[in-house]
Structures are given as structure tokens and as C-alpha cells.
CSV table of C-alpha atoms in Angstrom, one decimal:
chain,number,residue,atom,x,y,z
A,1,MET,CA,6.6,3.5,36.8
A,2,LEU,CA,7.8,4.3,40.3
A,3,GLU,CA,7.6,8.0,41.0
A,4,LEU,CA,9.9,8.9,44.0
A,5,ASN,CA,9.1,12.6,44.4
A,6,GLU,CA,12.2,14.8,44.6
A,7,VAL,CA,14.7,12.0,45.6
A,8,ASN,CA,18.2,13.3,45.3
A,9,PHE,CA,20.3,10.6,43.5
A,10,ASP,CA,23.5,12.2,44.6
A,11,PHE,CA,22.5,11.7,48.2
A,12,VAL,CA,21.4,8.1,47.3
A,13,GLN,CA,24.9,7.5,45.9
A,14,THR,CA,26.5,8.9,49.1
A,15,TYR,CA,24.5,6.5,51.2
A,16,ILE,CA,25.3,3.6,48.8
A,17,ASP,CA,29.0,4.4,49.2
A,18,ARG,CA,28.5,4.0,53.0
A,19,GLY,CA,27.0,0.6,52.6
A,20,PHE,CA,23.3,1.4,52.6
A,21,LEU,CA,20.5,1.0,50.0
A,22,PRO,CA,21.4,-2.3,48.4
A,23,ASN,CA,18.5,-2.3,45.9
A,24,PHE,CA,19.3,1.2,44.6
A,25,LYS,CA,22.9,0.1,44.4
A,26,THR,CA,22.1,-2.9,42.2
A,27,LEU,CA,19.9,-0.9,39.8
A,28,ILE,CA,22.2,2.0,39.5
A,29,GLU,CA,25.3,-0.2,38.9
A,30,ARG,CA,23.4,-2.3,36.3
A,31,TYR,CA,21.4,0.4,34.5
A,32,GLY,CA,22.8,3.8,35.4
A,33,PHE,CA,20.5,6.8,35.4
A,34,ALA,CA,19.7,9.9,33.3
A,35,GLU,CA,18.9,13.4,34.4
A,36,THR,CA,15.7,15.2,33.4
A,37,THR,CA,15.2,18.9,32.9
A,38,SER,CA,12.1,21.0,33.5
A,39,GLU,CA,11.3,24.7,33.9
A,40,ALA,CA,14.0,27.4,34.0
A,41,ARG,CA,12.4,29.8,36.5
A,42,TYR,CA,12.6,28.8,40.2
A,43,GLU,CA,9.0,30.0,40.8
A,44,GLU,CA,7.9,27.3,38.3
A,45,LEU,CA,9.7,24.4,40.0
A,46,GLU,CA,6.9,22.8,41.9
A,47,PRO,CA,6.1,19.1,41.9
A,48,TRP,CA,2.4,19.7,41.1
A,49,ILE,CA,3.7,21.4,37.9
A,50,GLN,CA,6.5,18.9,37.0
A,51,TRP,CA,4.4,15.8,37.5
A,52,VAL,CA,1.7,17.1,35.2
A,53,THR,CA,4.5,17.5,32.6
A,54,ALA,CA,5.7,14.0,33.3
A,55,HIS,CA,2.2,12.6,32.8
A,56,THR,CA,1.2,14.7,29.7
A,57,GLY,CA,4.4,15.4,27.8
A,58,LEU,CA,3.5,19.1,28.0
A,59,SER,CA,5.6,21.9,29.4
A,60,LEU,CA,4.0,24.4,31.9
A,61,ALA,CA,3.5,26.9,29.0
A,62,GLN,CA,1.5,24.2,27.2
A,63,HIS,CA,-0.5,22.6,30.1
A,64,GLY,CA,-0.9,25.7,32.2
A,65,VAL,CA,-1.4,23.8,35.5
A,66,CYS,CA,0.3,26.0,38.2
A,67,ARG,CA,-1.4,24.8,41.4
A,68,LEU,CA,-2.2,21.6,43.1
A,69,GLY,CA,-5.7,20.4,42.2
A,70,ASP,CA,-5.9,22.6,39.1
A,71,ILE,CA,-5.7,19.5,36.9
A,72,MET,CA,-9.4,19.1,37.6
A,73,GLN,CA,-10.3,22.1,35.5
A,74,ARG,CA,-8.1,21.0,32.5
A,75,ASP,CA,-9.0,18.8,29.7
A,76,ILE,CA,-5.5,17.4,29.0
A,77,LEU,CA,-4.6,14.0,27.8
A,78,GLN,CA,-2.6,12.1,30.4
A,79,ILE,CA,-0.5,9.0,29.9
A,80,TRP,CA,-3.1,6.6,31.5
A,81,GLU,CA,-5.9,7.7,29.1
A,82,HIS,CA,-3.7,7.5,26.1
A,83,LEU,CA,-2.6,3.9,26.9
A,84,GLU,CA,-6.2,2.9,27.8
A,85,ALA,CA,-7.4,4.3,24.4
A,86,ASN,CA,-4.8,2.0,22.8
A,87,GLY,CA,-6.3,-1.0,24.4
A,88,LEU,CA,-4.1,-1.4,27.5
A,89,VAL,CA,-5.3,-1.9,31.1
A,90,VAL,CA,-3.7,0.7,33.4
A,91,GLY,CA,-3.6,1.5,37.1
A,92,ALA,CA,-2.3,4.3,39.3
A,93,ILE,CA,-1.8,4.9,43.0
A,94,SER,CA,-1.5,8.5,44.3
A,95,PRO,CA,-0.2,10.2,41.1
A,96,MET,CA,0.4,13.9,42.0
A,97,ASN,CA,-2.0,16.4,40.5
A,98,ALA,CA,-3.7,13.9,38.2
A,99,ASN,CA,-7.4,13.5,37.3
A,100,ASN,CA,-9.2,10.2,36.9
A,101,ARG,CA,-10.9,10.2,33.5
A,102,LEU,CA,-10.4,6.5,32.8
A,103,LYS,CA,-13.3,4.4,31.6
A,104,ASN,CA,-12.3,1.0,33.1
A,105,PRO,CA,-9.0,1.2,35.0
A,106,ALA,CA,-7.6,-1.7,37.0
A,107,PHE,CA,-7.4,0.8,39.9
A,108,PHE,CA,-6.9,4.5,40.4
A,109,VAL,CA,-6.3,6.3,43.7
A,110,PRO,CA,-5.7,10.1,43.5
A,111,ASP,CA,-3.2,11.9,45.6
A,112,PRO,CA,-4.4,13.2,49.0
A,113,TRP,CA,-4.7,16.8,47.8
A,114,THR,CA,-6.5,16.5,44.5
A,115,PRO,CA,-10.3,15.8,44.5
A,116,ALA,CA,-10.3,13.2,41.8
A,117,SER,CA,-12.4,10.1,42.0
A,118,THR,CA,-11.1,6.7,43.2
A,119,SER,CA,-11.6,3.6,41.0
A,120,GLY,CA,-11.8,0.3,43.0
A,121,GLY,CA,-13.7,-1.4,45.7
A,122,VAL,CA,-15.4,0.1,48.7
A,123,ILE,CA,-12.4,-0.4,51.0
A,124,LEU,CA,-10.0,1.2,48.5
A,125,LYS,CA,-12.3,4.2,48.1
A,126,ARG,CA,-12.7,4.7,51.9
A,127,LEU,CA,-9.0,4.2,52.4
A,128,SER,CA,-8.2,6.9,49.8
A,129,SER,CA,-10.5,9.4,51.7
A,130,ALA,CA,-8.9,8.4,55.0
A,131,VAL,CA,-5.3,8.9,53.7
A,132,SER,CA,-6.4,12.3,52.4
A,133,GLN,CA,-7.7,13.4,55.7
A,134,ALA,CA,-4.7,12.1,57.6
A,135,VAL,CA,-2.2,13.8,55.3
A,136,ASN,CA,-4.1,17.2,55.2
A,137,ASP,CA,-4.5,17.3,59.0
A,138,ASN,CA,-1.0,16.0,59.8
A,139,ALA,CA,0.3,19.3,61.1
A,140,GLN,CA,-2.3,19.3,63.9
A,141,SER,CA,-1.9,15.6,64.6
A,142,ARG,CA,-5.7,15.4,64.1
A,143,LEU,CA,-7.2,12.2,62.8
A,144,ALA,CA,-10.9,11.7,62.5
A,145,LEU,CA,-12.3,8.5,64.1
A,146,SER,CA,-13.8,7.4,60.8
A,147,SER,CA,-10.5,7.9,59.1
A,148,LEU,CA,-8.7,5.9,61.7
A,149,LEU,CA,-11.2,3.1,61.2
A,150,TRP,CA,-10.8,3.0,57.5
A,151,LEU,CA,-7.0,3.2,57.7
A,152,ALA,CA,-7.2,0.2,60.0
A,153,LEU,CA,-9.5,-1.7,57.7
A,154,GLY,CA,-7.4,-0.7,54.7
A,155,ALA,CA,-4.3,-1.9,56.4
A,156,LEU,CA,-6.0,-5.2,57.2
A,157,ARG,CA,-7.0,-5.6,53.6
A,158,TYR,CA,-3.8,-4.5,51.9
A,159,ALA,CA,-0.8,-4.8,54.3
A,160,ARG,CA,1.3,-7.6,53.1
A,161,VAL,CA,2.6,-10.1,55.7
A,162,ASP,CA,6.2,-9.5,54.5
A,163,SER,CA,5.7,-5.8,55.5
A,164,TYR,CA,4.4,-6.5,59.0
A,165,PRO,CA,7.8,-6.0,60.8
A,166,GLU,CA,8.3,-2.7,59.0
A,167,TYR,CA,4.8,-1.5,59.9
A,168,PHE,CA,5.5,-2.4,63.5
A,169,ARG,CA,8.8,-0.6,63.6
A,170,LEU,CA,7.4,2.6,62.0
A,171,ALA,CA,4.3,2.6,64.3
A,172,LYS,CA,6.4,2.0,67.4
A,173,GLY,CA,8.9,4.7,66.5
A,174,ALA,CA,6.5,7.4,65.3
A,175,ARG,CA,6.3,9.2,68.7
A,176,MET,CA,10.0,9.9,68.8
A,177,LYS,CA,10.4,10.2,65.0
A,178,PRO,CA,7.3,11.9,63.6
A,179,TRP,CA,8.5,11.5,60.0
A,180,PHE,CA,7.8,7.8,60.4
A,181,LYS,CA,4.1,8.6,59.9
A,182,ALA,CA,4.7,9.7,56.4
A,183,MET,CA,6.8,6.7,55.7
A,184,PHE,CA,4.1,4.4,57.2
A,185,LEU,CA,1.6,5.8,54.7
A,186,ASP,CA,4.0,5.4,51.8
A,187,LEU,CA,4.6,1.8,52.8
A,188,LEU,CA,0.8,1.2,52.9
A,189,LEU,CA,0.4,2.8,49.5
A,190,SER,CA,3.1,0.5,48.1
A,191,ASP,CA,1.4,-2.5,49.5
A,192,VAL,CA,-1.9,-1.3,47.9
A,193,PHE,CA,-0.1,-0.9,44.6
A,194,ILE,CA,1.5,-4.4,44.8
A,195,LYS,CA,-1.7,-6.2,45.8
A,196,GLU,CA,-3.9,-4.4,43.3
A,197,SER,CA,-1.4,-5.0,40.6
A,198,ILE,CA,-1.2,-8.7,41.4
A,199,ASN,CA,-5.0,-9.0,41.4
A,200,LYS,CA,-5.7,-6.9,38.3
A,201,ASN,CA,-2.5,-7.5,36.3
A,202,PRO,CA,-2.4,-4.1,34.5
A,203,GLU,CA,-0.1,-3.6,31.5
A,204,PHE,CA,1.0,-0.2,32.9
A,205,CYS,CA,0.8,0.9,36.5
A,206,SER,CA,2.3,3.8,38.4
A,207,LEU,CA,3.0,4.4,42.1
A,208,PHE,CA,3.8,7.9,43.5
A,209,LEU,CA,5.5,8.2,46.9
A,210,ASN,CA,6.0,11.5,48.6
A,211,SER,CA,7.5,11.0,52.1
A,212,SER,CA,11.1,11.6,51.0
A,213,ALA,CA,10.2,15.0,49.5
A,214,HIS,CA,8.4,15.9,52.8
A,215,ILE,CA,11.3,14.7,54.9
A,216,GLN,CA,14.0,16.4,52.8
A,217,HIS,CA,12.1,19.8,53.0
A,218,HIS,CA,12.0,19.4,56.8
A,219,TYR,CA,15.2,17.6,57.8
A,220,MET,CA,17.8,17.7,55.1
A,221,PHE,CA,20.3,19.5,57.4
A,222,ASN,CA,20.4,16.4,59.5
A,223,SER,CA,21.4,14.1,56.6
A,224,SER,CA,24.9,12.6,56.9
A,225,ALA,CA,25.0,13.2,53.1
A,226,TYR,CA,24.6,17.0,53.6
A,227,ARG,CA,27.8,19.0,53.5
A,228,GLY,CA,26.6,22.5,54.4
A,229,GLU,CA,26.8,24.6,57.6
A,230,MET,CA,23.1,24.9,58.5
A,231,ARG,CA,21.9,23.0,61.5
A,232,ASN,CA,18.4,22.3,62.9
A,233,PRO,CA,17.8,23.2,66.5
A,234,SER,CA,17.9,20.4,69.1
A,235,TRP,CA,14.2,21.0,70.1
A,236,TYR,CA,13.3,20.3,66.5
A,237,VAL,CA,15.2,17.1,65.9
A,238,SER,CA,18.2,15.5,67.5
A,239,GLU,CA,21.5,16.0,65.8
A,240,ASN,CA,22.2,12.2,66.0
A,241,LEU,CA,19.2,11.3,63.8
A,242,ASP,CA,19.2,11.1,60.0
A,243,PRO,CA,15.5,11.2,58.9
A,244,LEU,CA,16.5,11.2,55.2
A,245,LEU,CA,18.4,8.0,55.5
A,246,ASP,CA,15.3,6.5,57.3
A,247,ALA,CA,13.1,7.5,54.3
A,248,TYR,CA,15.5,6.3,51.7
A,249,GLN,CA,15.9,2.9,53.4
A,250,VAL,CA,12.1,2.4,53.4
A,251,TYR,CA,12.1,3.3,49.7
A,252,ASP,CA,14.9,0.8,49.1
A,253,LYS,CA,12.9,-2.0,50.8
A,254,ILE,CA,9.8,-1.0,48.7
A,255,LEU,CA,11.9,-1.1,45.6
A,256,GLY,CA,13.3,-4.5,46.5
A,257,GLU,CA,9.8,-5.9,47.0
A,258,ILE,CA,8.5,-4.5,43.7
A,259,ILE,CA,11.5,-6.1,41.9
A,260,ARG,CA,10.9,-9.4,43.7
A,261,VAL,CA,7.1,-9.6,43.2
A,262,PHE,CA,7.2,-8.4,39.6
A,263,PRO,CA,10.4,-9.9,38.1
A,264,ASP,CA,9.1,-9.7,34.5
A,265,TYR,CA,8.0,-6.1,34.6
A,266,ARG,CA,10.1,-3.4,33.1
A,267,LEU,CA,10.7,-0.7,35.8
A,268,MET,CA,11.1,3.0,35.3
A,269,ILE,CA,11.9,5.3,38.2
A,270,ALA,CA,11.5,9.1,38.0
A,271,THR,CA,11.9,11.8,40.6
A,272,GLY,CA,10.5,14.9,38.7
A,273,LEU,CA,12.9,17.2,40.6
A,274,HIS,CA,15.4,17.0,43.4
A,275,GLN,CA,16.2,19.3,46.3
A,276,ASP,CA,19.1,21.4,47.3
A,277,PRO,CA,19.8,22.7,50.9
A,278,TYR,CA,18.0,25.9,51.7
A,279,PRO,CA,20.4,28.7,52.6
A,280,LYS,CA,18.5,30.5,55.5
A,281,LEU,CA,16.1,29.8,58.4
A,282,THR,CA,12.5,29.8,57.4
A,283,VAL,CA,9.5,28.4,59.3
A,284,TYR,CA,6.4,26.9,57.8
A,285,TRP,CA,3.0,27.4,59.4
A,286,ARG,CA,-0.5,26.1,58.5
A,287,LEU,CA,-3.9,27.4,59.5
A,288,LYS,CA,-5.6,25.1,62.0
A,289,ARG,CA,-9.2,25.8,61.0
A,290,HIS,CA,-9.2,27.6,57.7
A,291,ASP,CA,-12.9,28.5,57.6
A,292,ASP,CA,-13.0,29.7,61.2
A,293,PHE,CA,-9.9,31.9,60.7
A,294,LEU,CA,-11.2,33.5,57.5
A,295,ARG,CA,-14.6,34.3,59.1
A,296,LYS,CA,-12.9,35.8,62.2
A,297,ALA,CA,-10.7,38.0,59.9
A,298,GLY,CA,-13.7,39.2,58.0
A,299,VAL,CA,-12.9,37.4,54.7
A,300,LEU,CA,-16.2,36.7,52.8
A,301,PHE,CA,-16.1,33.4,50.9
A,302,GLU,CA,-18.3,30.6,49.6
A,303,ALA,CA,-15.9,27.6,50.5
A,304,VAL,CA,-12.4,26.9,51.4
A,305,GLU,CA,-10.3,23.9,50.5
A,306,PRO,CA,-7.0,23.1,52.3
A,307,ARG,CA,-4.2,22.0,50.0
A,308,MET,CA,-0.6,20.8,50.8
A,309,SER,CA,1.2,22.3,53.7
A,310,ARG,CA,0.7,26.1,53.8
A,311,ASP,CA,-1.7,26.3,50.8
A,312,PHE,CA,-5.5,26.6,50.6
A,313,LEU,CA,-8.1,27.5,48.0
A,314,VAL,CA,-10.7,30.2,48.7
A,315,LYS,CA,-13.8,30.0,46.5
A,316,CYS,CA,-16.1,33.0,45.9
A,317,GLN,CA,-19.4,33.4,44.1
A,318,THR,CA,-18.3,36.2,41.7
A,319,PRO,CA,-15.0,37.8,40.6
A,320,GLU,CA,-16.1,40.9,42.5
A,321,LYS,CA,-16.4,39.0,45.7
A,322,ALA,CA,-13.1,37.3,45.1
A,323,LEU,CA,-11.5,40.7,44.6
A,324,ALA,CA,-12.9,41.8,47.9
A,325,ALA,CA,-11.7,38.7,49.7
A,326,GLU,CA,-8.2,39.2,48.1
A,327,GLN,CA,-8.0,42.7,49.4
A,328,ARG,CA,-9.1,41.6,52.9
A,329,LEU,CA,-6.4,38.9,52.9
A,330,LYS,CA,-3.8,41.4,51.8
A,331,ASP,CA,-4.7,43.6,54.8
A,332,ILE,CA,-3.9,40.8,57.3
A,333,VAL,CA,-0.5,41.5,58.8
A,334,ALA,CA,1.4,40.3,61.9
A,335,ASP,CA,2.3,42.8,64.6
A,336,ASP,CA,5.8,43.1,63.1
A,337,GLY,CA,4.3,44.3,59.9
A,338,VAL,CA,4.9,41.2,57.9
A,339,PRO,CA,1.9,40.1,55.7
A,340,LEU,CA,0.6,36.6,56.5
A,341,PHE,CA,-0.5,35.6,53.0
A,342,ASP,CA,0.5,35.4,49.4
A,343,ILE,CA,-2.6,35.5,47.2
A,344,HIS,CA,-3.1,34.5,43.5
A,345,ASN,CA,-6.5,35.7,42.2
A,346,ARG,CA,-7.9,33.4,39.5
A,347,GLY,CA,-11.3,35.0,38.9
A,348,CYS,CA,-13.8,33.4,41.3
A,349,ASP,CA,-11.3,31.7,43.5
A,350,LEU,CA,-8.0,32.6,45.3
A,351,PHE,CA,-5.0,30.3,45.7
A,352,VAL,CA,-3.5,31.4,49.0
A,353,MET,CA,-0.2,30.5,50.8
A,354,LEU,CA,0.5,31.3,54.4
A,355,THR,CA,4.0,32.8,54.0
A,356,TYR,CA,4.9,34.2,57.4
A,357,PRO,CA,8.5,32.9,57.8
A,358,HIS,CA,9.4,33.6,61.4
A,359,GLU,CA,8.8,31.9,64.7
A,360,ILE,CA,5.4,32.7,66.2
A,361,GLY,CA,5.3,33.1,70.0
A,362,ASP,CA,2.3,33.5,72.2
A,363,ALA,CA,2.7,37.3,72.3
A,364,LEU,CA,2.5,37.8,68.5
A,365,GLY,CA,-0.8,39.1,67.3
A,366,PHE,CA,-2.1,40.2,63.9
A,367,ARG,CA,-4.3,42.8,62.4
A,368,ALA,CA,-7.1,42.4,59.8
A,369,GLY,CA,-7.9,45.9,58.6
A,370,ASN,CA,-8.7,47.9,61.7
A,371,VAL,CA,-9.4,44.9,64.0
A,372,HIS,CA,-6.5,43.6,66.1
A,373,PHE,CA,-6.3,40.0,67.4
A,374,LYS,CA,-4.0,39.1,70.3
A,375,SER,CA,-2.6,35.7,69.5
A,376,LEU,CA,-1.8,34.4,66.1
A,377,ARG,CA,-0.3,31.2,67.6
A,378,ASN,CA,-3.8,30.0,68.5
A,379,ASP,CA,-4.7,30.0,64.8
A,380,VAL,CA,-1.7,28.2,63.3
A,381,ALA,CA,0.0,24.9,63.6
A,382,PHE,CA,3.8,24.5,63.3
A,383,VAL,CA,4.7,22.5,60.1
A,384,ALA,CA,8.4,22.6,59.9
A,385,ILE,CA,11.7,24.4,59.4
A,386,LYS,CA,12.5,24.6,55.7
A,387,ASN,CA,15.6,22.6,54.9
A,388,GLY,CA,15.4,21.9,51.2
A,389,GLU,CA,14.4,23.9,48.1
A,390,HIS,CA,13.6,22.6,44.6
A,391,ASN,CA,16.1,22.0,41.8
A,392,GLY,CA,14.8,21.5,38.3
A,393,ILE,CA,17.0,18.5,37.6
A,394,GLY,CA,15.3,15.2,38.2
A,395,TYR,CA,16.5,11.6,37.7
A,396,PHE,CA,15.3,8.7,35.6
A,397,LEU,CA,16.2,5.1,35.7
A,398,ASP,CA,14.9,2.5,33.2
A,399,THR,CA,15.6,-1.3,33.5
A,400,GLY,CA,14.9,-1.6,29.7
A,401,ASN,CA,17.6,1.0,28.7
A,402,ALA,CA,21.0,1.1,30.4
A,403,VAL,CA,22.7,4.5,30.5
A,404,PRO,CA,26.5,3.9,30.8
A,405,VAL,CA,27.1,7.7,30.7
A,406,ARG,CA,24.7,10.0,32.4
A,407,GLU,CA,22.5,11.5,29.7
A,408,ARG,CA,20.1,14.4,30.0
A,409,PHE,CA,16.7,14.8,28.5
A,410,ALA,CA,13.5,16.9,29.0
A,411,LEU,CA,10.9,15.7,31.4
A,412,THR,CA,8.4,16.1,28.6
A,413,GLU,CA,9.9,13.0,27.0
A,414,ILE,CA,8.8,10.6,29.8
A,415,PRO,CA,5.4,9.7,28.3
A,416,GLN,CA,6.9,9.0,24.9
A,417,ARG,CA,9.4,6.6,26.6
A,418,ILE,CA,6.6,4.8,28.3
A,419,CYS,CA,4.7,4.5,25.0
A,420,ALA,CA,7.8,3.2,23.2
A,421,ALA,CA,8.4,0.6,25.9
A,422,LEU,CA,4.8,-0.6,25.5
A,423,GLY,CA,4.8,-0.5,21.7
A,424,VAL,CA,2.1,2.2,21.6
A,425,GLY,CA,2.1,5.3,19.3
A,426,ARG,CA,3.3,8.6,20.7
A,427,MET,CA,1.0,10.8,22.7
A,428,PRO,CA,-0.3,13.7,20.7
A,429,ILE,CA,1.0,17.0,22.0
A,430,CYS,CA,-2.1,19.0,22.6
A,431,ALA,CA,-2.7,21.5,25.3
A,432,ASP,CA,-5.9,22.2,27.3
A,433,LYS,CA,-8.9,22.3,25.0
């Protein structure tokens, strides 16, 4: 199961028509692809919701997982546990918003934002922690020395010789093309997946890759497959570059390697969602040091956990203290009167998103209650200009089931299709216990 988060197959087809992506071309011509459907409300179209659906067969109303990392508080049957309970050996690399409750997996590496355990050797566990730190601090280009060491050791252990030229190209070009860093990590995860699968020979294994979703959100307006009128400023990215094609080409190479190394495996590809161009200019920011900012602003908390991009989780000892922290966060506004945060109170913790959408210059300050601070820019890191927004239609390709005419089915059906392919009974549809 190859999970290519939010890849747009219409864009893939445009690039194919222009002579790119030969491995996608071969698969699509031979097997076609179906469309998947998910939630109806835009607010519920988030990958950390849809991938839980794809792994459990449950809709959002049934599984109730609304935020990244919340799977850790749910007792929900996932596809890997169901297959393991039926006697199959399974493995997973970086599945989004998934918990590791397996008894004896071939391997399991959680996504960089979910605090699930890693199953594997010492190097794999350390590499998983290093990838998590690198991804979560990417906006500040901050990489701990220990993480750098374990990334290097992980690369020595898992990087395949056939991938060396691509690693060198991505590392060399990352200064001019910062999106190459995300692609480098996806390439490394794919090599971990291939080597672990060769060594452990699981009967079902899944690989989740996210760089394309990240790059589409940030650079879709630069894609030669984009037909809209929005443009990114030249200081952000050169108009002559196509980061999305760069990402799709790396995926095409990964796809070709998986097909070459595992010719006897049945391959399923799913995207969960896809993205449409965003209609207006919106800037993403991320707090540099979450705990320092909250203390400075007078927010009382027990712990804070950064999540993807703009999001973070604030933990408090009691619901009363969480309510006080929520009110304090609501009182934090920029000098132009725009609130900085969107807060979701969940009892003893708050899921918070930094939602200020405009450019932040050195002169822009903010107010927390009656206290004024001069420079917001010192506390935030620029993440990106939003280019893409979520669309609930995803795509699904199965080398065991050709689709001559594009069909459409619910994302909740994916686990049952996996079970049918492996001759295993259907997953029971049961929500959080």
C-alpha cells in the first residue's frame, strides 16, 4: 500500500501528457484508477482525519479523530492489527495519525507528528526520532546535532546504492530549492521501507509519503499544470521553477523502484484527498519556541507539544486551568486587531492553530491582555504562502483490479479491499470503545 498524500491525479495526467512520469503512465494506462470520497464539510477535510478513515474503515462520525495525534487516545481497530490478528505479518512506515498497537510487526515507524512507538532495531528507532525533530523544526531550519548524527547513521544503514545519485542531487540543490529537503526525507523513508520489507518479508506493508502535499500547499501556483491566475512573488520562488513536478518525479522514481524490487507484490496506491488551487493570498506562520512564547504571553500550562505546521497542543492539569489558558490565548491579538490563534478546548488540553494570515513585518506587535509586545516577528517563523486547499476526492489504483472506467467509492472501503486482496475476513465496523 503506497499512500501518496493528496497527490492530484489530474496534475499527474497533465505531466504524463508532456512526457514526464513514465511509471505513473504505465500503471494508469494498464490499470486505470478510481476516485474515493470522504467527508462533505470542508472543515472535516484534513489528512489526519481521512487517513484514519482509510486505516479503520470508519467515517469521522464513527472514529471521532479530528486532530493529528488524537489516535493515541482512541481504542480503534486499524488495518494492521486486524491483519496481524488473522495471522499475517505486517509493516508500516510513517502512516499518518496511526498508533502502533501491534504485538510482533515486521517494522513500524510512526509519522513525525504522532507520538506512537517505533518497532525495529536501535538505528530505526533513533532515525524515527531524528526525522520527527527535523520535520517539526523545519520552518526554523533548526536541526539538533544528535538528530543530524542519527539521520546520517540511518542514511548509511538504509540508503540504497541505486538511490545515491538522487540523494546527491537533492542534497546539492536544497539550498536553492528548499522543497528538496522534504523530498530527501521521503526518498529515505522509501529506502527504509524497501530494505525493511526485503529483510522481513511482510505479507502486508504500507508506506506513507507527504512531501507532495507539503509542496502543493506551498507552491502549486508555480506548477505548469496549474491554470489559474494566482502567482507566487519572486522573492518566494522563481517563476521558472516547478516544485510540484520535482516532487512528482521523485515519487515516480520511488514507484519504479518498488515495482522493480517487488515484482510479485500486488500494489495499491491511495491519496486520501487531493488539492485545489487556493483563491486568495494567505501566509502561514509557526511559533519558534512554543513554551517560551506562551510563558511570555501569560498562558499557564503544564506542557506544550508542537504538531504539523501551525498547530500545537497545550496541556493543562484541570479543565478549569485549560479554560483560563483558552481565554488568555483568545486575548492575544496583533496590532491590527486580528487574533493570532484559533483554539479548540478539549477538556484538559487545547488544540491551537496560529491563524494570523498576513505578512508580519518588524514593526508589527501584539497584545496579550493589557500587556503589549513590540515585535511579533521575533516569535514566529515564516512557513509558506498557501497555494492549495483540500478537496475530498482522492484517488485509488490497484494492480489487482483494473478500472477501465473511472469508478467512485467511499474511502471507508479501502480496508475491506485490502482484506479481500489478502483473503482475510472483513474488518468489523466498531467505533472507539
